[in-house]
mmCIF file of C-alpha atoms in Angstrom:
data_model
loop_
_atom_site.group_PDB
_atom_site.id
_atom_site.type_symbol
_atom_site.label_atom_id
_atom_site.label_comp_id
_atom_site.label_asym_id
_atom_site.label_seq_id
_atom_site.Cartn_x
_atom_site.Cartn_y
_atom_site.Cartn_z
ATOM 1 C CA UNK C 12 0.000 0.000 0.000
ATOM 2 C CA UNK C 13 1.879 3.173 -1.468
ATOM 3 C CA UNK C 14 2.418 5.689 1.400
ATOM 4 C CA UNK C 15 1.143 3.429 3.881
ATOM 5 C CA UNK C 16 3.822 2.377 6.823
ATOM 6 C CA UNK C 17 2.864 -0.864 8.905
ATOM 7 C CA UNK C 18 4.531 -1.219 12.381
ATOM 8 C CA UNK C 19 7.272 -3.855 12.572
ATOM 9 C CA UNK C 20 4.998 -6.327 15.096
ATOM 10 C CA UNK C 21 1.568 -6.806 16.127
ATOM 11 C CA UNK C 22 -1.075 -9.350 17.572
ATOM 12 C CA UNK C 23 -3.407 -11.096 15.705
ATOM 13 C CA UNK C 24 -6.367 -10.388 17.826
ATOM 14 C CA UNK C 25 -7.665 -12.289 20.682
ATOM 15 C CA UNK C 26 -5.896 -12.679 24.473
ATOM 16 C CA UNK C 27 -6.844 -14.415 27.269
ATOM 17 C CA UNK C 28 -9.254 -13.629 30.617
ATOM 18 C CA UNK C 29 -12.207 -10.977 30.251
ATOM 19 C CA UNK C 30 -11.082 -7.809 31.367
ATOM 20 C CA UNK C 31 -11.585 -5.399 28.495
ATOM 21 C CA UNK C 32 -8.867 -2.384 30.388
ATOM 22 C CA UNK C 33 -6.242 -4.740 30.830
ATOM 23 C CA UNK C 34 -6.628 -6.281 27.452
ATOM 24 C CA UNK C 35 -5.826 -2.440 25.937
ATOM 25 C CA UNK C 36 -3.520 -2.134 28.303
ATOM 26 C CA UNK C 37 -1.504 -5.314 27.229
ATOM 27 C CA UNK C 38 -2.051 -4.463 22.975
ATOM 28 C CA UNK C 39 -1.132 -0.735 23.507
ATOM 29 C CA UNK C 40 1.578 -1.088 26.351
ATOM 30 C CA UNK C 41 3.390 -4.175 23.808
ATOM 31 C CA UNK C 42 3.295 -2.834 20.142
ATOM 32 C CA UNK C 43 3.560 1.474 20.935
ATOM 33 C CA UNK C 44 3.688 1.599 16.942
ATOM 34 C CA UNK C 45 1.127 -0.812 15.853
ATOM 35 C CA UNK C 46 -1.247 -1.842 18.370
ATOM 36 C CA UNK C 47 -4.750 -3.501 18.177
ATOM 37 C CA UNK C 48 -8.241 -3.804 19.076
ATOM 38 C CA UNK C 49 -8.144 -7.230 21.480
ATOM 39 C CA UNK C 50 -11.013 -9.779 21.842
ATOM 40 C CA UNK C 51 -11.854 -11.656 24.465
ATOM 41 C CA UNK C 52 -13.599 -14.810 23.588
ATOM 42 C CA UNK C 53 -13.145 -15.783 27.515
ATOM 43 C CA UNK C 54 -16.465 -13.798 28.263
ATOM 44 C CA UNK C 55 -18.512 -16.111 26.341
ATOM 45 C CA UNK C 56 -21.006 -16.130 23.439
ATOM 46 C CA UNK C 57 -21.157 -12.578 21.525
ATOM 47 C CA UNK C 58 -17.059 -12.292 22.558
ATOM 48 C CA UNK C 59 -16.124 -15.112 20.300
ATOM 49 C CA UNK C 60 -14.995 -14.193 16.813
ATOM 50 C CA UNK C 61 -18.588 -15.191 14.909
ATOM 51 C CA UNK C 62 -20.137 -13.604 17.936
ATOM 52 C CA UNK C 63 -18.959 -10.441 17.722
ATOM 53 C CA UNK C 64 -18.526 -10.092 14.026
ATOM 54 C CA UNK C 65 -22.254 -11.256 14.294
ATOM 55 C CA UNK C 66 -23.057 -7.821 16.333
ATOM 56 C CA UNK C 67 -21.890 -5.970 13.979
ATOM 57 C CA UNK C 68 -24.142 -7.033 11.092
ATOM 58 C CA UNK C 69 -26.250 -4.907 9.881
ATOM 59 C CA UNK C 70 -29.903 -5.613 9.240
ATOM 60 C CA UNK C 71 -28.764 -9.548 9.892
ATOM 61 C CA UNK C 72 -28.914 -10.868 13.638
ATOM 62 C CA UNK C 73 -27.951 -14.102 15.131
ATOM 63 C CA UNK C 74 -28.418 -16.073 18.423
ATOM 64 C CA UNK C 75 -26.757 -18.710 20.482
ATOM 65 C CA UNK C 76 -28.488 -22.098 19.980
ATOM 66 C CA UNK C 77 -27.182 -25.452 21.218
ATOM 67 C CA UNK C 78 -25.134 -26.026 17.633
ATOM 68 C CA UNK C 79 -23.598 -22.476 16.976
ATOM 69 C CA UNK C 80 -25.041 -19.475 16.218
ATOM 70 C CA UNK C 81 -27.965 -19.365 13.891
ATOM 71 C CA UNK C 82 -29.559 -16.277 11.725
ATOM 72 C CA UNK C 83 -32.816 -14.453 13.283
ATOM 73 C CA UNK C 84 -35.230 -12.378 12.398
ATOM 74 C CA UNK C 85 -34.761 -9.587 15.031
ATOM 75 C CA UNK C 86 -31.799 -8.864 17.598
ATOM 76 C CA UNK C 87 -32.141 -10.690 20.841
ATOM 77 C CA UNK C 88 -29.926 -11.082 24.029
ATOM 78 C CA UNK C 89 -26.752 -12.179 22.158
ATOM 79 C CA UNK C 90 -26.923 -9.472 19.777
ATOM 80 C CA UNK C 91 -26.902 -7.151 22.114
ATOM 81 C CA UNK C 92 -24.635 -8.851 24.324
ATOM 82 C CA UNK C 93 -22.260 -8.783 21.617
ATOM 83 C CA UNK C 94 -22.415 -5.294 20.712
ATOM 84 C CA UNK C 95 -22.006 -3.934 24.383
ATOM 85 C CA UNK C 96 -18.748 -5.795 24.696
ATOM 86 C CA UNK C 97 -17.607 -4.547 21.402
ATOM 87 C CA UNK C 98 -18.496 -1.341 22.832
ATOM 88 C CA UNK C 99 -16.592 -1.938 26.462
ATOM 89 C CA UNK C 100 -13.627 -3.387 24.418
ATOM 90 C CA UNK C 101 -13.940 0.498 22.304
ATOM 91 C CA UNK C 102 -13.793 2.348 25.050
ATOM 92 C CA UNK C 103 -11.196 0.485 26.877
ATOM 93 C CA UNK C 104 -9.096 1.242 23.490
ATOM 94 C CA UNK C 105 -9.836 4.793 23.015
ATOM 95 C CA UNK C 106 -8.572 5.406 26.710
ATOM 96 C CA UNK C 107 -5.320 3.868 26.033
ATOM 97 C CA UNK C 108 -4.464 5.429 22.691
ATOM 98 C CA UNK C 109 -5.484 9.418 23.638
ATOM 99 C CA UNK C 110 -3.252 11.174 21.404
ATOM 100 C CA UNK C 111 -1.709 7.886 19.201
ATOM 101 C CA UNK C 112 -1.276 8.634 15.509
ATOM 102 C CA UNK C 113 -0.091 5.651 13.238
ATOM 103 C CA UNK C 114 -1.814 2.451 11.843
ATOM 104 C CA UNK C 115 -4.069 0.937 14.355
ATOM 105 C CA UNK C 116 -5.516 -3.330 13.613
ATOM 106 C CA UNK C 117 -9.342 -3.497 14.035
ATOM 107 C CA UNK C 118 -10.509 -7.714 13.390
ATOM 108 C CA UNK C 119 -13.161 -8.903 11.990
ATOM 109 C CA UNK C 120 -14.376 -12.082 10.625
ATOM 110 C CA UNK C 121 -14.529 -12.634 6.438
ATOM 111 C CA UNK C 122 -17.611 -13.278 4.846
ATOM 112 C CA UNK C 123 -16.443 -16.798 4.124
ATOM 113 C CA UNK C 124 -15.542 -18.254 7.384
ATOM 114 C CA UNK C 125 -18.678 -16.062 8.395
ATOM 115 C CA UNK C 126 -21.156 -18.367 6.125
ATOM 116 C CA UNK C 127 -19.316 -21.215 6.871
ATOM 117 C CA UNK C 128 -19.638 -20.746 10.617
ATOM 118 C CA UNK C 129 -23.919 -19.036 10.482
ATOM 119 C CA UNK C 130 -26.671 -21.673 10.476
ATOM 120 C CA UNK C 131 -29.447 -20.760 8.348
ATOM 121 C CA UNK C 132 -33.351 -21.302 10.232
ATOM 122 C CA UNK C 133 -33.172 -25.108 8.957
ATOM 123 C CA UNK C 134 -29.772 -25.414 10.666
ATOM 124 C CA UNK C 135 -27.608 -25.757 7.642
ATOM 125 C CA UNK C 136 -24.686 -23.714 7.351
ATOM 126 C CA UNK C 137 -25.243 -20.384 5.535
ATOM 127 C CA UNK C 138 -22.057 -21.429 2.899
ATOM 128 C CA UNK C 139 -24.523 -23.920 1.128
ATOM 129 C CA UNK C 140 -27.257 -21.072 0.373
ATOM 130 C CA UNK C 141 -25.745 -18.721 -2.509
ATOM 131 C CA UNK C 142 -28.237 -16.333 -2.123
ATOM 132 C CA UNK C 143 -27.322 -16.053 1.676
ATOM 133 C CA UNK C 144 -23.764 -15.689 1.050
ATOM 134 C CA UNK C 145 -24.711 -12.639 -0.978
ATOM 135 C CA UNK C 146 -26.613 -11.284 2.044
ATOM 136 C CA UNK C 147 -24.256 -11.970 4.280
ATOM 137 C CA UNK C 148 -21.289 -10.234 2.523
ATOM 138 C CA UNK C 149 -23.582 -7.772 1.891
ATOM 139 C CA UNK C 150 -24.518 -6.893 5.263
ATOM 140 C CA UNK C 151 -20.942 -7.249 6.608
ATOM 141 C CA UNK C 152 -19.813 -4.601 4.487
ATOM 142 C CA UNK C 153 -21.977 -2.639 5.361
ATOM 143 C CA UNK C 154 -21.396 -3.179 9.601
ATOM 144 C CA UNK C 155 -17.111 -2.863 8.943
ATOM 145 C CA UNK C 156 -17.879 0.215 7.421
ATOM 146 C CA UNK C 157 -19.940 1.532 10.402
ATOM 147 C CA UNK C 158 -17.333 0.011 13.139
ATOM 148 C CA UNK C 159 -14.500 1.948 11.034
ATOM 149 C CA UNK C 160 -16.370 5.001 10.963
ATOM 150 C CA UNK C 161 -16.746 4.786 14.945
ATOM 151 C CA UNK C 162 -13.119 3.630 15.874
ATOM 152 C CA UNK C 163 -11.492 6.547 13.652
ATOM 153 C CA UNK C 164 -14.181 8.732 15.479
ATOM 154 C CA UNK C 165 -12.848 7.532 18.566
ATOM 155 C CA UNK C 166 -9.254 7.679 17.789
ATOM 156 C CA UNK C 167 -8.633 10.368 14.827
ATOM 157 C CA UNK C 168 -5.000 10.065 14.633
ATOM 158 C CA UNK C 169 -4.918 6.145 14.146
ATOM 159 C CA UNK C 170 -4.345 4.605 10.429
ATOM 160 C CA UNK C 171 -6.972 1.990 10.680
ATOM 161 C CA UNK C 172 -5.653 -1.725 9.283
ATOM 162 C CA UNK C 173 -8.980 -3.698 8.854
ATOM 163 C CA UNK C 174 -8.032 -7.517 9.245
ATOM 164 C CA UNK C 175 -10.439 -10.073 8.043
ATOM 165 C CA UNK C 176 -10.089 -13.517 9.401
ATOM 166 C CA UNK C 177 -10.661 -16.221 7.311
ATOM 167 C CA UNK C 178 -9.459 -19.599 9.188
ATOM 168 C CA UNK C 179 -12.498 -21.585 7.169
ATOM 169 C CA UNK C 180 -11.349 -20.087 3.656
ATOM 170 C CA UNK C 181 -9.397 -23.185 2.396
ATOM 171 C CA UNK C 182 -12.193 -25.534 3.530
ATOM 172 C CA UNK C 183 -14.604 -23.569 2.070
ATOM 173 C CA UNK C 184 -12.499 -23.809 -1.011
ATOM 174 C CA UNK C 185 -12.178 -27.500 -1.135
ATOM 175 C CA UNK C 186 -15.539 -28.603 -0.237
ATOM 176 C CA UNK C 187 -14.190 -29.454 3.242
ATOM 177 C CA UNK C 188 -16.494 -28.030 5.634
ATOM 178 C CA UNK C 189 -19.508 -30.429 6.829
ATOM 179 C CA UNK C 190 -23.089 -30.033 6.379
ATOM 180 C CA UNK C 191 -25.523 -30.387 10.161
ATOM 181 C CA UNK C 192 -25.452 -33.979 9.816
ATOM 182 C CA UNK C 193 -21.675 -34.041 9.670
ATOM 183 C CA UNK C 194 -21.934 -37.040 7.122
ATOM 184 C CA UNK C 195 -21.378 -34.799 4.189
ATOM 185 C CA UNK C 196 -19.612 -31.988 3.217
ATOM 186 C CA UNK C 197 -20.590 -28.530 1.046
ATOM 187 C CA UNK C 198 -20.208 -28.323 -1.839
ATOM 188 C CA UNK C 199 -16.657 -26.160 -3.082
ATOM 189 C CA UNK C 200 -17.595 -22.426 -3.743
ATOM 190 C CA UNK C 201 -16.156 -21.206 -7.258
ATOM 191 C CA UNK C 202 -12.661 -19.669 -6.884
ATOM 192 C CA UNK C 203 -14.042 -16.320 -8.850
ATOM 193 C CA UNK C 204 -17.101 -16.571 -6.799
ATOM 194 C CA UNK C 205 -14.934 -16.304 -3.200
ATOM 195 C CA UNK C 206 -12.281 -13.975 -4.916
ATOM 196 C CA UNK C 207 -15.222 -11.770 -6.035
ATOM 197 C CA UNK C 208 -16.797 -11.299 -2.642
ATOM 198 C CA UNK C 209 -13.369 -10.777 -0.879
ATOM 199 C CA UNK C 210 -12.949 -8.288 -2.991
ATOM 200 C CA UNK C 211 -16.125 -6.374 -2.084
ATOM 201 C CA UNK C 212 -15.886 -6.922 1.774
ATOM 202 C CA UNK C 213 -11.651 -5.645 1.198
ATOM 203 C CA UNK C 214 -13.730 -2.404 -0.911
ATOM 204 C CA UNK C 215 -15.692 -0.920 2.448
ATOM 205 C CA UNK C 216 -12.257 0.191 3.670
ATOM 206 C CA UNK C 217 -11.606 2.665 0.966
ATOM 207 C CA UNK C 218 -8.077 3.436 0.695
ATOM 208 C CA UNK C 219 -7.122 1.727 3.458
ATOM 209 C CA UNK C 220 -5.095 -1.443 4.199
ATOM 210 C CA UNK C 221 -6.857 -4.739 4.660
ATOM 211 C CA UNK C 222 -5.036 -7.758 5.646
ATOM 212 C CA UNK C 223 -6.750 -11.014 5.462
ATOM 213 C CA UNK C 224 -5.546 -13.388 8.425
ATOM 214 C CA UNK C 225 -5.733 -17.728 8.051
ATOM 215 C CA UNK C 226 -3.648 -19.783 10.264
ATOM 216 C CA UNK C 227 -4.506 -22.916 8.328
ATOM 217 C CA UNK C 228 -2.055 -24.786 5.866
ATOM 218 C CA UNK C 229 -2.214 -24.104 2.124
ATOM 219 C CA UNK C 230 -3.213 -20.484 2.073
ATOM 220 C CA UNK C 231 -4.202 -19.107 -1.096
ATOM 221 C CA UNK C 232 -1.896 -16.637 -1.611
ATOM 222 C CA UNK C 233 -2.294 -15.316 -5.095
ATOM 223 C CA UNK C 234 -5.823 -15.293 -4.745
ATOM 224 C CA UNK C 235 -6.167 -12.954 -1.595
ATOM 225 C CA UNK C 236 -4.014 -10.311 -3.774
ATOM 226 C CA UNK C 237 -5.833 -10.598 -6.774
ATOM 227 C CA UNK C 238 -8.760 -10.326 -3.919
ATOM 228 C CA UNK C 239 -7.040 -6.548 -2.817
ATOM 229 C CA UNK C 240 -5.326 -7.732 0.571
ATOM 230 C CA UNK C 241 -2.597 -5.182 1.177
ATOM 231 C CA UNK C 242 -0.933 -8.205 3.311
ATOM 232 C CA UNK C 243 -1.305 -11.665 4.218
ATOM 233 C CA UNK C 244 -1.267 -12.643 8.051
ATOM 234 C CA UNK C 245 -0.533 -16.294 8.393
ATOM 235 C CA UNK C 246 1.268 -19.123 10.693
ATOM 236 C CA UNK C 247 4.629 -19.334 9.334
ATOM 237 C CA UNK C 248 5.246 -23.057 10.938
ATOM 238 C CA UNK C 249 2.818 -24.678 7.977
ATOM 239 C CA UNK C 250 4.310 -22.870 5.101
ATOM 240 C CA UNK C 251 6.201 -25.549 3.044
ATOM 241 C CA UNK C 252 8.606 -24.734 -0.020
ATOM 242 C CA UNK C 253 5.065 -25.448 -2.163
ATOM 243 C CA UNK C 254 4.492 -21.886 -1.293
ATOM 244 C CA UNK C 255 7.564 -19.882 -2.266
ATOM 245 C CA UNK C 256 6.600 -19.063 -6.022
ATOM 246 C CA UNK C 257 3.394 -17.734 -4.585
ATOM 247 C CA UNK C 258 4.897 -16.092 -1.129
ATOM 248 C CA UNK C 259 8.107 -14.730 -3.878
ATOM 249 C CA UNK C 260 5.380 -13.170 -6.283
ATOM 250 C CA UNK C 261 3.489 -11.358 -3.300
ATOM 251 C CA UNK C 262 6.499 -10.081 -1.786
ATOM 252 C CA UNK C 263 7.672 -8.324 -4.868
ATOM 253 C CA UNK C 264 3.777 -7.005 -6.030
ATOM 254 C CA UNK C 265 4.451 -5.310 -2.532
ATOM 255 C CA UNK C 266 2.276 -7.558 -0.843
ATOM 256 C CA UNK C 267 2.917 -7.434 3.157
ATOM 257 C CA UNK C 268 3.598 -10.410 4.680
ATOM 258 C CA UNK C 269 2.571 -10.863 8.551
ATOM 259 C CA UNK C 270 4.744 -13.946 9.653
ATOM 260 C CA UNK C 271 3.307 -15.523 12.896
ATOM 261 C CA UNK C 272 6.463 -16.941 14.284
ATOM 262 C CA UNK C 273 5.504 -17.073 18.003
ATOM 263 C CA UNK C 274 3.663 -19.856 19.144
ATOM 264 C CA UNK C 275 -0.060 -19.167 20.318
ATOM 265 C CA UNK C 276 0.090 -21.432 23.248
ATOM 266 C CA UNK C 277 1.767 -21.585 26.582
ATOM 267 C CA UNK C 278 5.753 -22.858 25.340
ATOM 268 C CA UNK C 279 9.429 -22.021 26.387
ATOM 269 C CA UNK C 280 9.989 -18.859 23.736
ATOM 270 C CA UNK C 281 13.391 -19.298 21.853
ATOM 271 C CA UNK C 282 15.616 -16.455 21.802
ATOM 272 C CA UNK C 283 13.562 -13.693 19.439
ATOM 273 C CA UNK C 284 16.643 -13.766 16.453
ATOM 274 C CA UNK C 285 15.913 -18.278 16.676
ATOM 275 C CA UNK C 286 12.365 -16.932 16.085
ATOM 276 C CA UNK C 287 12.701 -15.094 13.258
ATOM 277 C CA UNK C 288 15.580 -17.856 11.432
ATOM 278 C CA UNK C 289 13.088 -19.345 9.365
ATOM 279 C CA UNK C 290 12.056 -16.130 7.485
ATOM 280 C CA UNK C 291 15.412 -15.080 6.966
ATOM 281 C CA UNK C 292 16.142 -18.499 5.076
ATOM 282 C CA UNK C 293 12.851 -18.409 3.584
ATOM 283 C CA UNK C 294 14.122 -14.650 2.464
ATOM 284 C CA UNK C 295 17.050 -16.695 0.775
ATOM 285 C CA UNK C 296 15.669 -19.418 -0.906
ATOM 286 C CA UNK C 297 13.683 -17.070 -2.554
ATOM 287 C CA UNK C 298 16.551 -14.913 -3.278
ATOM 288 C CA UNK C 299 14.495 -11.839 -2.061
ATOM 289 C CA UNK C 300 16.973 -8.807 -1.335
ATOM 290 C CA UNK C 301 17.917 -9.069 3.074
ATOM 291 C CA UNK C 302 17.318 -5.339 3.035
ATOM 292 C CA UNK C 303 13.728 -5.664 2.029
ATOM 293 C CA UNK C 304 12.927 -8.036 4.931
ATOM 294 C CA UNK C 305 12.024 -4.792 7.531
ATOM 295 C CA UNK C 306 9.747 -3.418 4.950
ATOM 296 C CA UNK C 307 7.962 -5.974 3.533
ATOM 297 C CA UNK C 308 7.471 -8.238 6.776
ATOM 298 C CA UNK C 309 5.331 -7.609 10.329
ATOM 299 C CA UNK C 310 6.283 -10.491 12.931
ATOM 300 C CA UNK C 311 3.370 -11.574 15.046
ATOM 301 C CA UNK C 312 1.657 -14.615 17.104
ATOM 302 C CA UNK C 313 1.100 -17.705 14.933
ATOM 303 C CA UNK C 314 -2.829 -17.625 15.778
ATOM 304 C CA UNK C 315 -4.873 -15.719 18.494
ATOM 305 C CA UNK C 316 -3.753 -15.843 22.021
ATOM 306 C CA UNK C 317 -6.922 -16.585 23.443
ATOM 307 C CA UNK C 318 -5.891 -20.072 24.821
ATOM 308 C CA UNK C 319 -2.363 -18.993 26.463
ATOM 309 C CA UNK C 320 -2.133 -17.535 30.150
ATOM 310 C CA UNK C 321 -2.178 -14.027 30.408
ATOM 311 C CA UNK C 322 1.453 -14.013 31.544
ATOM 312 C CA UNK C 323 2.464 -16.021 28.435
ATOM 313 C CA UNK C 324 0.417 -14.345 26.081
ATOM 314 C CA UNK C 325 2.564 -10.655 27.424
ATOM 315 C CA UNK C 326 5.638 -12.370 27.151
ATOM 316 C CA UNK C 327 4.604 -13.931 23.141
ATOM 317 C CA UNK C 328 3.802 -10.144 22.324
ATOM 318 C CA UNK C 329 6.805 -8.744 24.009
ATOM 319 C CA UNK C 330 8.521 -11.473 21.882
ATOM 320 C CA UNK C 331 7.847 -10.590 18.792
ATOM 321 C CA UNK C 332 8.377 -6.984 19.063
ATOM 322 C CA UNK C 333 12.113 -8.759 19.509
ATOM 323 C CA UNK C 334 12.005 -10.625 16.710
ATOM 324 C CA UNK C 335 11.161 -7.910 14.242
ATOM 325 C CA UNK C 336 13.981 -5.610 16.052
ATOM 326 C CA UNK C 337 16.460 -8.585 14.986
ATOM 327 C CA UNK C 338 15.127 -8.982 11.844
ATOM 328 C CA UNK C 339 15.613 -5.246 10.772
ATOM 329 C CA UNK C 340 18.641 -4.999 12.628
ATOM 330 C CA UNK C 341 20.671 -7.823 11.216
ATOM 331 C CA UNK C 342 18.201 -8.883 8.097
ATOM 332 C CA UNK C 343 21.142 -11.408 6.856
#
């Protein structure tokens, strides 16, 4: 993204426990030049990525029932449940960045791992319902562009970075992900079809930078530039050398690449340059120029840190603040 300057490290989105101050505290206090929006799935139902992305349809509402949450016709408890944590979570945020100018990482779920993940009335996933995909992208446009509007009201100086997660995206893609019965599967959406609506939902935020997040093997690359992604947040342990043409072509089309080198989970942390190894020899397989390596690559988590301790999950962020500071200090 031309003129656009992403920090060296960030978190992917989620941390553990359910307190919504210390959560800002923890994503402004680790990353002072890139920090996020946190979620905390902890709380329960309307926290949870689909939850909350849920809230912020618009003109689409969901509810809790025993298999997931399922579309309504009006917005009940969990709706509203999920939009006054979203709100807490805000204003949490806006305390702890009075004054901050630079990019700022808002999550949200992607329309695909969103139908995937949304029973329709007759409890089948939304994904096998064209027509409801539409909808659904539809009206999740529309909501990211009302929550950016309010989080650059609430924070003027901050360069919003709209991520979209899509963990269901290569399932969705294959025909992997299981119908209510859970003896079949759903059918495989069209490549165009998903690259299409990716590229609508990545539209809403203007000129701004969207990065689309999957920490699942086999990520499709060229398809989430061709989709508009400004970068590409994904773990870095399931890359295999299958991906280089397509990771080699992204890097030099300017493509970001956010590496998730840190483990999500409770582990003993490596020292941050053993960390950050594998992208430097990735960087020379490739034969990709060293000096590019600070400007074309944000270190971060592998996945969400909802599942780590609270102490671990300060120490992964702390970490890869470390790593990136090796990586742009000796890129070789």
């Amino acid at each position: 993204m031309t003129g656009f300057t992403f920090g060296p490290a960030t978190g992917v989105g989620s941390l553990p426990g359910g307190d919504a101050r210390e959560a800002a505290r923890t994503a402004t206090g680790s990353f002072d030049d890139f920090p996020f929006l946190p979620e905390l799935p902890a709380r329960g139902p309307g926290a949870d990525m689909i939850g909350r992305t849920a809230g912020m349809l618009v003109e689409v509402y969901a509810r809790v029932e025993p298999s997931g949450w399922r579309i309504g016709d009006r917005p009940g408890r969990d709706t509203k449940r999920a939009r006054s944590w979203l709100g807490e979570d805000l204003d949490a945020l806006e305390e702890f960045t009075q004054g901050y100018e630079g990019p700022l990482k808002v999550q949200a779920v992607g329309p695909w791992t969103l139908a995937a993940a949304l029973e329709l009335s007759n409890g089948e996933a939304a994904l096998g319902d064209p027509g409801a995909c539409r909808d659904l992208a539809g009206s999740l446009a529309e909501g990211l562009r009302d929550h950016l509007a309010e989080v650059q009201r609430r924070i003027p100086g901050a360069q919003l970075v709209l991520q979209l997660d899509e963990p269901s995206l290569i399932a969705v893609l294959r025909g992997h992900v299981k119908t209510a019965s859970g003896y079949r599967t759903h059918r495989a959406v069209d490549r165009q079809v998903v690259e299409s609506t990716l590229r609508d939902v990545v539209g809403v935020h203007g000129g701004g930078p969207v990065v689309v997040h999957s920490c699942a093997p086999d990520v499709p690359f060229a398809l989430l530039r061709r989709a508009g992604a400004a970068a590409i947040s994904f773990d870095f342990s399931l890359l295999t050398e299958r991906d280089d043409d397509a990771i080699g072509e992204a890097v030099e089309n300017g493509t970001r690449l956010f590496a998730g080198v840190v483990p999500g989970t409770d582990t003993a942390l490596s020292d941050p340059a053993g960390s950050v190894m594998g992208v430097r020899t990735l960087w020379r397989r490739l034969g990709l120029h060293p000096g590019l390596l600070a400007e074309a690559v944000t270190v971060t988590p592998a996945c969400g840190l909802a599942g780590a301790s609270p102490s671990y999950a300060r120490s992964a962020l702390a970490h890869c603040v470390q790593a990136a500071r090796s990586l742009a200090d000796n890129p070789e």
